[in-house]
PDB file of C-alpha atoms in Angstrom:
ATOM      1  CA  GLU B 974      20.944   0.720  40.443  1.00 52.00           C
ATOM      2  CA  HIS B 975      23.504  -1.572  42.081  1.00 50.00           C
ATOM      3  CA  HIS B 976      25.209  -0.984  45.451  1.00 51.00           C
ATOM      4  CA  ASP B 977      28.394  -2.706  46.751  1.00 54.00           C
ATOM      5  CA  GLU B 978      29.962  -2.292  50.132  1.00 55.00           C
ATOM      6  CA  ASP B 979      33.483  -3.219  51.273  1.00 54.00           C
ATOM      7  CA  GLU B 980      33.967  -3.335  55.054  1.00 50.00           C
ATOM      8  CA  GLY B 981      37.248  -2.070  56.548  1.00 48.00           C
ATOM      9  CA  HIS B 982      38.667  -1.194  60.007  1.00 49.00           C
ATOM     10  CA  GLY B 983      36.690   1.918  60.945  1.00 54.00           C
ATOM     11  CA  GLU B 984      36.458   2.819  57.316  1.00 66.00           C
ATOM     12  CA  HIS B 985      34.678   1.162  54.429  1.00 70.00           C
ATOM     13  CA  ASP B 986      34.250   1.805  50.710  1.00 78.00           C
ATOM     14  CA  ASP B 987      30.950   1.845  48.832  1.00 82.00           C
ATOM     15  CA  GLN B 988      30.181   1.669  45.114  1.00 81.00           C
ATOM     16  CA  THR B 989      27.032   2.591  43.266  1.00 83.00           C
ATOM     17  CA  HIS B 990      26.273   1.569  39.658  1.00 74.00           C
ATOM     18  CA  THR B 991      23.457   3.262  37.747  1.00 83.00           C
ATOM     19  CA  PHE B 992      22.289   1.934  34.367  1.00 75.00           C
ATOM     20  CA  MET B 993      19.995   4.007  32.130  1.00 82.00           C
ATOM     21  CA  PHE B 994      18.708   2.126  29.073  1.00 75.00           C
ATOM     22  CA  SER B 995      17.410   3.665  25.866  1.00 81.00           C
ATOM     23  CA  GLU B 996      13.821   3.012  24.843  1.00 78.00           C
ATOM     24  CA  ASP B 997      14.835   0.394  22.260  1.00 74.00           C
ATOM     25  CA  PHE B 998      17.343  -1.270  24.634  1.00 70.00           C
ATOM     26  CA  ASN B 999      20.075  -0.905  22.012  1.00 77.00           C
ATOM     27  CA  SER B1000      22.190   1.362  24.201  1.00 80.00           C
ATOM     28  CA  PHE B1001      22.620   2.344  27.846  1.00 76.00           C
ATOM     29  CA  ARG B1002      24.580   4.757  30.015  1.00 84.00           C
ATOM     30  CA  MET B1003      26.511   3.523  33.046  1.00 81.00           C
ATOM     31  CA  GLU B1004      27.540   5.766  35.947  1.00 86.00           C
ATOM     32  CA  LYS B1005      29.752   4.412  38.727  1.00 84.00           C
ATOM     33  CA  THR B1006      30.752   6.210  41.940  1.00 87.00           C
ATOM     34  CA  VAL B1007      33.279   4.892  44.450  1.00 85.00           C
ATOM     35  CA  TYR B1008      33.285   6.592  47.843  1.00 80.00           C
ATOM     36  CA  ARG B1009      34.641   5.979  51.357  1.00 85.00           C
ATOM     37  CA  HIS B1010      32.997   6.452  54.733  1.00 79.00           C
ATOM     38  CA  THR B1011      35.459   8.056  57.146  1.00 81.00           C
ATOM     39  CA  ALA B1012      35.199   9.569  60.583  1.00 78.00           C
ATOM     40  CA  GLY B1013      35.146  12.973  58.946  1.00 77.00           C
ATOM     41  CA  GLY B1014      32.379  12.133  56.442  1.00 80.00           C
ATOM     42  CA  ILE B1015      32.125  10.694  52.917  1.00 82.00           C
ATOM     43  CA  LEU B1016      35.055  10.902  50.544  1.00 83.00           C
ATOM     44  CA  VAL B1017      34.449  10.393  46.792  1.00 83.00           C
ATOM     45  CA  LEU B1018      37.295   8.267  45.449  1.00 84.00           C
ATOM     46  CA  ALA B1019      36.304   7.931  41.795  1.00 86.00           C
ATOM     47  CA  GLU B1020      33.532   8.582  39.316  1.00 87.00           C
ATOM     48  CA  VAL B1021      33.149   6.703  36.047  1.00 86.00           C
ATOM     49  CA  ARG B1022      30.657   7.435  33.272  1.00 88.00           C
ATOM     50  CA  ALA B1023      30.410   5.402  30.074  1.00 84.00           C
ATOM     51  CA  ASN B1024      28.010   4.965  27.162  1.00 85.00           C
ATOM     52  CA  TYR B1025      27.433   1.500  25.669  1.00 79.00           C
ATOM     53  CA  VAL B1026      25.907   0.806  22.260  1.00 79.00           C
ATOM     54  CA  ARG B1027      24.817  -2.581  20.944  1.00 78.00           C
ATOM     55  CA  VAL B1028      26.818  -3.661  17.886  1.00 76.00           C
ATOM     56  CA  SER B1029      26.962  -6.776  15.790  1.00 78.00           C
ATOM     57  CA  GLU B1030      29.643  -9.379  16.427  1.00 76.00           C
ATOM     58  CA  SER B1031      31.441  -8.468  13.191  1.00 80.00           C
ATOM     59  CA  ALA B1032      31.469  -4.754  14.058  1.00 82.00           C
ATOM     60  CA  TYR B1033      32.698  -5.602  17.582  1.00 79.00           C
ATOM     61  CA  MET B1034      35.592  -7.696  16.243  1.00 80.00           C
ATOM     62  CA  GLU B1035      36.515  -5.088  13.613  1.00 83.00           C
ATOM     63  CA  GLY B1036      36.653  -2.393  16.299  1.00 83.00           C
ATOM     64  CA  ILE B1037      38.992  -4.487  18.463  1.00 82.00           C
ATOM     65  CA  GLU B1038      41.266  -5.301  15.531  1.00 83.00           C
ATOM     66  CA  GLU B1039      41.449  -1.643  14.470  1.00 86.00           C
ATOM     67  CA  ALA B1040      42.309  -0.587  18.046  1.00 85.00           C
ATOM     68  CA  MET B1041      45.084  -3.194  18.309  1.00 84.00           C
ATOM     69  CA  ILE B1042      46.541  -2.163  14.959  1.00 86.00           C
ATOM     70  CA  ALA B1043      46.412   1.506  15.991  1.00 87.00           C
ATOM     71  CA  HIS B1044      48.398   0.668  19.152  1.00 84.00           C
ATOM     72  CA  ASN B1045      50.937  -1.558  17.326  1.00 86.00           C
ATOM     73  CA  VAL B1046      49.924  -4.783  19.063  1.00 81.00           C
ATOM     74  CA  THR B1047      51.872  -7.715  17.610  1.00 85.00           C
ATOM     75  CA  GLN B1048      50.070 -10.301  15.512  1.00 83.00           C
ATOM     76  CA  THR B1049      50.811 -13.077  18.028  1.00 82.00           C
ATOM     77  CA  THR B1050      49.265 -11.060  20.845  1.00 83.00           C
ATOM     78  CA  GLN B1051      46.302 -10.156  18.630  1.00 77.00           C
ATOM     79  CA  ASP B1052      45.613 -13.823  17.859  1.00 79.00           C
ATOM     80  CA  GLY B1053      45.805 -14.743  21.526  1.00 77.00           C
ATOM     81  CA  LEU B1054      43.467 -11.982  22.651  1.00 75.00           C
ATOM     82  CA  LEU B1055      40.907 -12.559  19.912  1.00 72.00           C
ATOM     83  CA  SER B1056      40.756 -16.307  20.561  1.00 72.00           C
ATOM     84  CA  ALA B1057      40.163 -15.665  24.270  1.00 68.00           C
ATOM     85  CA  LEU B1058      37.181 -13.334  23.759  1.00 67.00           C
ATOM     86  CA  PRO B1059      33.868 -14.955  24.855  1.00 58.00           C
ATOM     87  CA  LEU B1060      31.445 -14.078  22.089  1.00 58.00           C
ATOM     88  CA  GLY B1061      27.892 -15.183  21.512  1.00 55.00           C
ATOM     89  CA  ALA B1062      24.516 -14.858  23.153  1.00 47.00           C
ATOM     90  CA  GLY B1063      24.379 -15.857  26.814  1.00 52.00           C
ATOM     91  CA  LEU B1064      28.119 -15.610  27.455  1.00 55.00           C
ATOM     92  CA  CYS B1065      29.408 -13.293  30.131  1.00 59.00           C
ATOM     93  CA  LEU B1066      32.595 -11.278  29.922  1.00 55.00           C
ATOM     94  CA  SER B1067      33.612 -11.368  33.563  1.00 55.00           C
ATOM     95  CA  GLU B1068      33.902 -14.371  35.862  1.00 58.00           C
ATOM     96  CA  PRO B1069      32.303 -15.653  37.987  1.00 59.00           C
ATOM     97  CA  CYS B1070      29.171 -15.764  35.830  1.00 65.00           C
ATOM     98  CA  PRO B1071      25.864 -16.338  37.676  1.00 64.00           C
ATOM     99  CA  THR B1072      24.053 -19.594  36.962  1.00 72.00           C
ATOM    100  CA  GLU B1073      20.333 -20.311  37.031  1.00 75.00           C
ATOM    101  CA  LYS B1074      20.857 -21.816  40.501  1.00 78.00           C
ATOM    102  CA  ASP B1075      22.384 -18.555  41.679  1.00 73.00           C
ATOM    103  CA  TRP B1076      19.374 -16.602  40.416  1.00 70.00           C
ATOM    104  CA  ALA B1077      17.023 -19.039  42.171  1.00 76.00           C
ATOM    105  CA  THR B1078      18.445 -18.108  45.582  1.00 78.00           C
ATOM    106  CA  ALA B1079      16.934 -14.637  45.167  1.00 72.00           C
ATOM    107  CA  ASP B1080      13.954 -15.618  42.978  1.00 76.00           C
ATOM    108  CA  PRO B1081      12.928 -19.267  43.549  1.00 81.00           C
ATOM    109  CA  ALA B1082      10.129 -19.028  40.956  1.00 82.00           C
ATOM    110  CA  LEU B1083      12.568 -17.709  38.327  1.00 77.00           C
ATOM    111  CA  THR B1084       9.932 -15.207  37.179  1.00 79.00           C
ATOM    112  CA  GLU B1085      10.341 -13.463  33.875  1.00 76.00           C
ATOM    113  CA  SER B1086      12.337 -10.266  34.090  1.00 68.00           C
ATOM    114  CA  PRO B1087      10.356  -7.064  33.479  1.00 67.00           C
ATOM    115  CA  TYR B1088      13.388  -5.635  31.686  1.00 61.00           C
ATOM    116  CA  GLN B1089      12.823  -7.222  28.314  1.00 62.00           C
ATOM    117  CA  GLU B1090      13.834  -5.880  24.945  1.00 58.00           C
ATOM    118  CA  GLN B1091      10.928  -4.193  23.278  1.00 60.00           C
ATOM    119  CA  TYR B1092       9.473  -6.000  20.318  1.00 58.00           C
ATOM    120  CA  GLN B1093      10.531  -4.341  17.092  1.00 61.00           C
ATOM    121  CA  VAL B1094       8.698  -4.785  13.829  1.00 61.00           C
ATOM    122  CA  LYS B1095      11.121  -5.531  11.033  1.00 66.00           C
ATOM    123  CA  SER B1096      11.175  -2.912   8.322  1.00 70.00           C
ATOM    124  CA  GLY B1097      10.959  -5.611   5.649  1.00 75.00           C
ATOM    125  CA  VAL B1098       7.663  -6.883   7.063  1.00 73.00           C
ATOM    126  CA  VAL B1099       6.231  -3.364   7.209  1.00 77.00           C
ATOM    127  CA  ALA B1100       7.339  -2.694   3.639  1.00 83.00           C
ATOM    128  CA  GLY B1101       5.769  -5.969   2.504  1.00 84.00           C
ATOM    129  CA  PHE B1102       2.398  -5.115   4.042  1.00 85.00           C
ATOM    130  CA  ALA B1103       2.586  -1.584   2.633  1.00 88.00           C
ATOM    131  CA  LEU B1104       3.273  -2.971  -0.858  1.00 88.00           C
ATOM    132  CA  LEU B1105       0.450  -5.492  -0.523  1.00 89.00           C
ATOM    133  CA  GLY B1106      -1.918  -2.720   0.577  1.00 89.00           C
ATOM    134  CA  ALA B1107      -0.916  -0.578  -2.407  1.00 90.00           C
ATOM    135  CA  VAL B1108      -1.459  -3.486  -4.825  1.00 90.00           C
ATOM    136  CA  LEU B1109      -4.889  -4.237  -3.350  1.00 91.00           C
ATOM    137  CA  LEU B1110      -5.810  -0.558  -3.530  1.00 91.00           C
ATOM    138  CA  VAL B1111      -4.821  -0.310  -7.207  1.00 91.00           C
ATOM    139  CA  ALA B1112      -6.642  -3.559  -7.985  1.00 91.00           C
ATOM    140  CA  GLY B1113      -9.746  -2.239  -6.237  1.00 91.00           C
ATOM    141  CA  VAL B1114      -9.632   1.005  -8.215  1.00 90.00           C
ATOM    142  CA  VAL B1115      -9.249  -0.903 -11.506  1.00 90.00           C
ATOM    143  CA  VAL B1116     -12.138  -3.253 -10.697  1.00 91.00           C
ATOM    144  CA  TYR B1117     -14.370  -0.317  -9.700  1.00 90.00           C
ATOM    145  CA  TYR B1118     -13.446   1.592 -12.871  1.00 89.00           C
ATOM    146  CA  GLN B1119     -14.250  -1.402 -15.072  1.00 89.00           C
ATOM    147  CA  TRP B1120     -17.553  -1.940 -13.254  1.00 90.00           C
ATOM    148  CA  ARG B1121     -18.418   1.752 -13.635  1.00 89.00           C
ATOM    149  CA  ILE B1122     -17.666   1.748 -17.377  1.00 89.00           C
ATOM    150  CA  ARG B1123     -19.783  -1.387 -17.836  1.00 88.00           C
ATOM    151  CA  LYS B1124     -22.722   0.246 -16.051  1.00 90.00           C
ATOM    152  CA  ILE B1125     -22.379   3.370 -18.202  1.00 90.00           C
ATOM    153  CA  LYS B1126     -22.306   1.227 -21.370  1.00 88.00           C
ATOM    154  CA  GLU B1127     -25.448  -0.630 -20.304  1.00 88.00           C
ATOM    155  CA  SER B1128     -27.268   2.599 -19.479  1.00 88.00           C
ATOM    156  CA  ALA B1129     -26.232   4.262 -22.753  1.00 87.00           C
ATOM    157  CA  LYS B1130     -27.229   1.199 -24.777  1.00 87.00           C
ATOM    158  CA  ALA B1131     -30.668   1.110 -23.106  1.00 86.00           C
ATOM    159  CA  LYS B1132     -31.296   4.816 -23.829  1.00 87.00           C
ATOM    160  CA  PHE B1133     -30.109   4.378 -27.412  1.00 85.00           C
ATOM    161  CA  ALA B1134     -32.529   1.460 -27.869  1.00 84.00           C
ATOM    162  CA  SER B1135     -35.344   3.546 -26.388  1.00 82.00           C
ATOM    163  CA  ARG B1136     -34.692   6.339 -28.886  1.00 81.00           C
ATOM    164  CA  ILE B1137     -34.448   3.941 -31.850  1.00 79.00           C
ATOM    165  CA  LYS B1138     -37.790   2.352 -30.972  1.00 78.00           C
ATOM    166  CA  GLN B1139     -39.464   5.739 -30.932  1.00 75.00           C
ATOM    167  CA  SER B1140     -38.572   6.355 -34.587  1.00 69.00           C
ATOM    168  CA  THR B1141     -38.453   2.816 -35.996  1.00 69.00           C
ATOM    169  CA  GLU B1142     -40.006   0.333 -33.581  1.00 64.00           C
ATOM    170  CA  SER B1143     -39.519  -2.646 -35.901  1.00 62.00           C
ATOM    171  CA  LEU B1144     -35.734  -2.100 -35.899  1.00 65.00           C
ATOM    172  CA  LEU B1145     -35.395  -3.731 -32.468  1.00 64.00           C
ATOM    173  CA  ASN B1146     -38.209  -6.288 -32.460  1.00 58.00           C
ATOM    174  CA  GLY B1147     -37.390  -8.694 -35.260  1.00 52.00           C
ATOM    175  CA  GLY B1148     -37.695  -6.756 -38.506  1.00 49.00           C
ATOM    176  CA  GLY B1149     -41.354  -5.787 -38.584  1.00 45.00           C
ATOM    177  CA  GLY B1150     -42.426  -8.989 -40.357  1.00 43.00           C
ATOM    178  CA  ASN B1151     -41.220  -8.029 -43.827  1.00 46.00           C
ATOM    179  CA  GLY B1152     -39.226 -11.239 -44.164  1.00 44.00           C
ATOM    180  CA  ASN B1153     -35.777  -9.881 -44.917  1.00 47.00           C
ATOM    181  CA  ASN B1154     -34.181 -10.401 -41.511  1.00 48.00           C
ATOM    182  CA  ASN B1155     -30.375 -10.141 -41.725  1.00 47.00           C
ATOM    183  CA  GLY B1156     -29.545 -11.536 -38.298  1.00 46.00           C
ATOM    184  CA  SER B1157     -29.533  -8.150 -36.572  1.00 50.00           C
ATOM    185  CA  GLY B1158     -33.250  -8.368 -35.778  1.00 55.00           C
ATOM    186  CA  ALA B1159     -34.144  -5.752 -38.417  1.00 65.00           C
ATOM    187  CA  SER B1160     -34.793  -5.663 -42.143  1.00 77.00           C
ATOM    188  CA  PRO B1161     -32.243  -4.037 -44.493  1.00 82.00           C
ATOM    189  CA  LYS B1162     -34.773  -1.321 -45.342  1.00 85.00           C
ATOM    190  CA  ASP B1163     -35.307  -0.436 -41.665  1.00 83.00           C
ATOM    191  CA  LEU B1164     -31.558  -0.284 -41.101  1.00 86.00           C
ATOM    192  CA  ILE B1165     -30.959   1.932 -44.157  1.00 88.00           C
ATOM    193  CA  ASP B1166     -33.859   4.261 -43.349  1.00 87.00           C
ATOM    194  CA  THR B1167     -32.772   4.722 -39.724  1.00 87.00           C
ATOM    195  CA  PHE B1168     -29.117   5.217 -40.660  1.00 89.00           C
ATOM    196  CA  ASN B1169     -30.066   7.873 -43.240  1.00 89.00           C
ATOM    197  CA  ARG B1170     -32.347   9.548 -40.713  1.00 87.00           C
ATOM    198  CA  ILE B1171     -29.349   9.948 -38.363  1.00 87.00           C
ATOM    199  CA  ASP B1172     -26.940  10.924 -41.178  1.00 86.00           C
ATOM    200  CA  CYS B1173     -28.608  14.269 -41.854  1.00 82.00           C
ATOM    201  CA  GLY B1174     -26.207  16.915 -40.616  1.00 73.00           C
ATOM    202  CA  GLU B1175     -26.191  20.336 -42.165  1.00 72.00           C
ATOM    203  CA  ASP B1176     -22.521  20.181 -43.186  1.00 72.00           C
ATOM    204  CA  ASP B1177     -21.851  16.464 -43.625  1.00 70.00           C
ATOM    205  CA  GLY B1178     -25.287  14.878 -44.058  1.00 69.00           C
ATOM    206  CA  ASP B1179     -25.940  12.023 -46.510  1.00 76.00           C
ATOM    207  CA  ASP B1180     -22.243  11.209 -46.806  1.00 85.00           C
ATOM    208  CA  GLY B1181     -22.641   7.627 -45.567  1.00 87.00           C
ATOM    209  CA  LEU B1182     -20.963   8.394 -42.244  1.00 92.00           C
ATOM    210  CA  VAL B1183     -22.509   9.423 -38.928  1.00 92.00           C
ATOM    211  CA  SER B1184     -20.550  12.025 -37.003  1.00 91.00           C
ATOM    212  CA  LYS B1185     -20.686  12.640 -33.255  1.00 90.00           C
ATOM    213  CA  THR B1186     -22.758  15.768 -33.838  1.00 90.00           C
ATOM    214  CA  GLU B1187     -25.290  13.918 -36.002  1.00 90.00           C
ATOM    215  CA  LEU B1188     -25.738  11.075 -33.493  1.00 90.00           C
ATOM    216  CA  TRP B1189     -26.059  13.501 -30.565  1.00 90.00           C
ATOM    217  CA  THR B1190     -28.670  15.545 -32.450  1.00 88.00           C
ATOM    218  CA  TYR B1191     -30.661  12.392 -33.204  1.00 87.00           C
ATOM    219  CA  LEU B1192     -30.540  11.113 -29.616  1.00 85.00           C
ATOM    220  CA  THR B1193     -31.522  14.433 -28.048  1.00 82.00           C
ATOM    221  CA  SER B1194     -34.321  15.363 -30.505  1.00 76.00           C
ATOM    222  CA  ASP B1195     -37.277  13.188 -29.550  1.00 62.00           C
ATOM    223  CA  GLU B1196     -40.364  13.607 -31.699  1.00 49.00           C
ATOM    224  CA  LYS B1197     -42.596  12.270 -28.907  1.00 51.00           C
ATOM    225  CA  ASP B1198     -40.794  14.231 -26.174  1.00 46.00           C
ATOM    226  CA  LEU B1199     -40.084  10.993 -24.305  1.00 44.00           C
ATOM    227  CA  VAL B1200     -36.376  11.736 -24.032  1.00 44.00           C
ATOM    228  CA  LYS B1201     -37.193  14.707 -21.837  1.00 50.00           C
ATOM    229  CA  ASN B1202     -37.908  12.164 -19.116  1.00 58.00           C
ATOM    230  CA  GLU B1203     -34.915  12.347 -16.775  1.00 61.00           C
ATOM    231  CA  ASN B1204     -34.596   8.543 -16.764  1.00 64.00           C
ATOM    232  CA  ASN B1205     -34.124   8.503 -20.560  1.00 68.00           C
ATOM    233  CA  LYS B1206     -31.999  11.625 -20.855  1.00 79.00           C
ATOM    234  CA  MET B1207     -28.501  10.680 -21.997  1.00 83.00           C
ATOM    235  CA  THR B1208     -25.574  12.330 -20.272  1.00 88.00           C
ATOM    236  CA  GLU B1209     -22.491  13.517 -22.129  1.00 89.00           C
ATOM    237  CA  LYS B1210     -20.378  10.800 -20.489  1.00 89.00           C
ATOM    238  CA  GLU B1211     -22.844   8.103 -21.546  1.00 90.00           C
ATOM    239  CA  PHE B1212     -22.895   9.482 -25.085  1.00 91.00           C
ATOM    240  CA  ASN B1213     -19.089   9.430 -25.370  1.00 92.00           C
ATOM    241  CA  VAL B1214     -18.979   5.830 -24.159  1.00 90.00           C
ATOM    242  CA  LEU B1215     -21.807   4.897 -26.550  1.00 91.00           C
ATOM    243  CA  PHE B1216     -20.137   6.503 -29.563  1.00 93.00           C
ATOM    244  CA  ASP B1217     -16.797   4.822 -28.842  1.00 92.00           C
ATOM    245  CA  ASN B1218     -18.612   1.499 -28.472  1.00 90.00           C
ATOM    246  CA  ILE B1219     -20.246   1.850 -31.916  1.00 92.00           C
ATOM    247  CA  ASP B1220     -17.186   3.325 -33.644  1.00 92.00           C
ATOM    248  CA  LYS B1221     -15.166   0.108 -33.557  1.00 90.00           C
ATOM    249  CA  ASP B1222     -12.304   1.334 -35.770  1.00 90.00           C
ATOM    250  CA  GLY B1223     -11.902   4.569 -33.799  1.00 90.00           C
ATOM    251  CA  SER B1224     -12.163   6.738 -36.920  1.00 92.00           C
ATOM    252  CA  GLY B1225     -14.396   9.301 -35.210  1.00 91.00           C
ATOM    253  CA  GLU B1226     -17.299   8.467 -37.548  1.00 93.00           C
ATOM    254  CA  ILE B1227     -19.754   5.561 -37.719  1.00 93.00           C
ATOM    255  CA  ASP B1228     -20.168   3.764 -41.027  1.00 93.00           C
ATOM    256  CA  PHE B1229     -23.147   1.626 -42.014  1.00 91.00           C
ATOM    257  CA  THR B1230     -21.421  -1.667 -41.138  1.00 93.00           C
ATOM    258  CA  GLU B1231     -20.613  -0.477 -37.617  1.00 92.00           C
ATOM    259  CA  PHE B1232     -24.185   0.766 -37.198  1.00 90.00           C
ATOM    260  CA  CYS B1233     -25.676  -2.606 -38.243  1.00 89.00           C
ATOM    261  CA  ALA B1234     -23.276  -4.482 -35.951  1.00 90.00           C
ATOM    262  CA  PHE B1235     -24.312  -2.370 -32.961  1.00 89.00           C
ATOM    263  CA  ILE B1236     -28.027  -2.799 -33.703  1.00 87.00           C
ATOM    264  CA  ALA B1237     -27.442  -6.568 -33.735  1.00 87.00           C
ATOM    265  CA  GLU B1238     -25.620  -6.270 -30.382  1.00 86.00           C
ATOM    266  CA  VAL B1239     -28.517  -4.328 -28.887  1.00 84.00           C
ATOM    267  CA  ASN B1240     -30.991  -6.947 -30.125  1.00 82.00           C
ATOM    268  CA  ARG B1241     -28.945  -9.794 -28.648  1.00 81.00           C
ATOM    269  CA  SER B1242     -28.685  -8.095 -25.250  1.00 75.00           C
ATOM    270  CA  SER B1243     -32.395  -7.327 -25.178  1.00 65.00           C
TER     271      SER B1243
END
């Protein structure tokens, strides 16, 4: 609040200015009251209330030009007025403008004013961080999903190997010494016998293709009851991942070539 006083002969006029700023300092309300002290009391001479809003320089100039056009101001007068306007940061609109020396008379230390514009985070920066966070979140989900699938594959492969060893131990330990190793770690006879043992469904058995039902039946029917151990029991999710890993062509059935390739993969990993 600002207070001015004008001395007179027995009478004097006073003015009060009140400024109320918005929280973001982009607008303020000004209230001005002019009153006179007389022998009979205080006489209010005038009251002025105005709202001010911060605008850009271009918007400020456009507003002035539109007002002059609306009031039929001549082009010559417009040019003269516009050229005389003091625009730019640090310029004052009414002389005399206070200098740093003037401020020092009241505040020799020239301390920082407590009435500073509040710091505002730019929306572009916030949007950038939000986008980066979303990208990192998606990347984290993808990495976790890939890690989870890999762990399921490893677990399913280990349980499959455990079941194979129970029925044909030589299939996963180098071919049982019969001399006809084909690179998969097993002899052709062991591979054929095991494949035929799995391909024994009631409806589609002995057709040279292993269905999902046939492989599931084989994996869950343990002659030695070792699969009943919770650590070796294959879950449905592990089985689906295992079957898709063996069925390379995605046909929904496993042929003998795919079976041999997977046995070789199991032997290499073990």
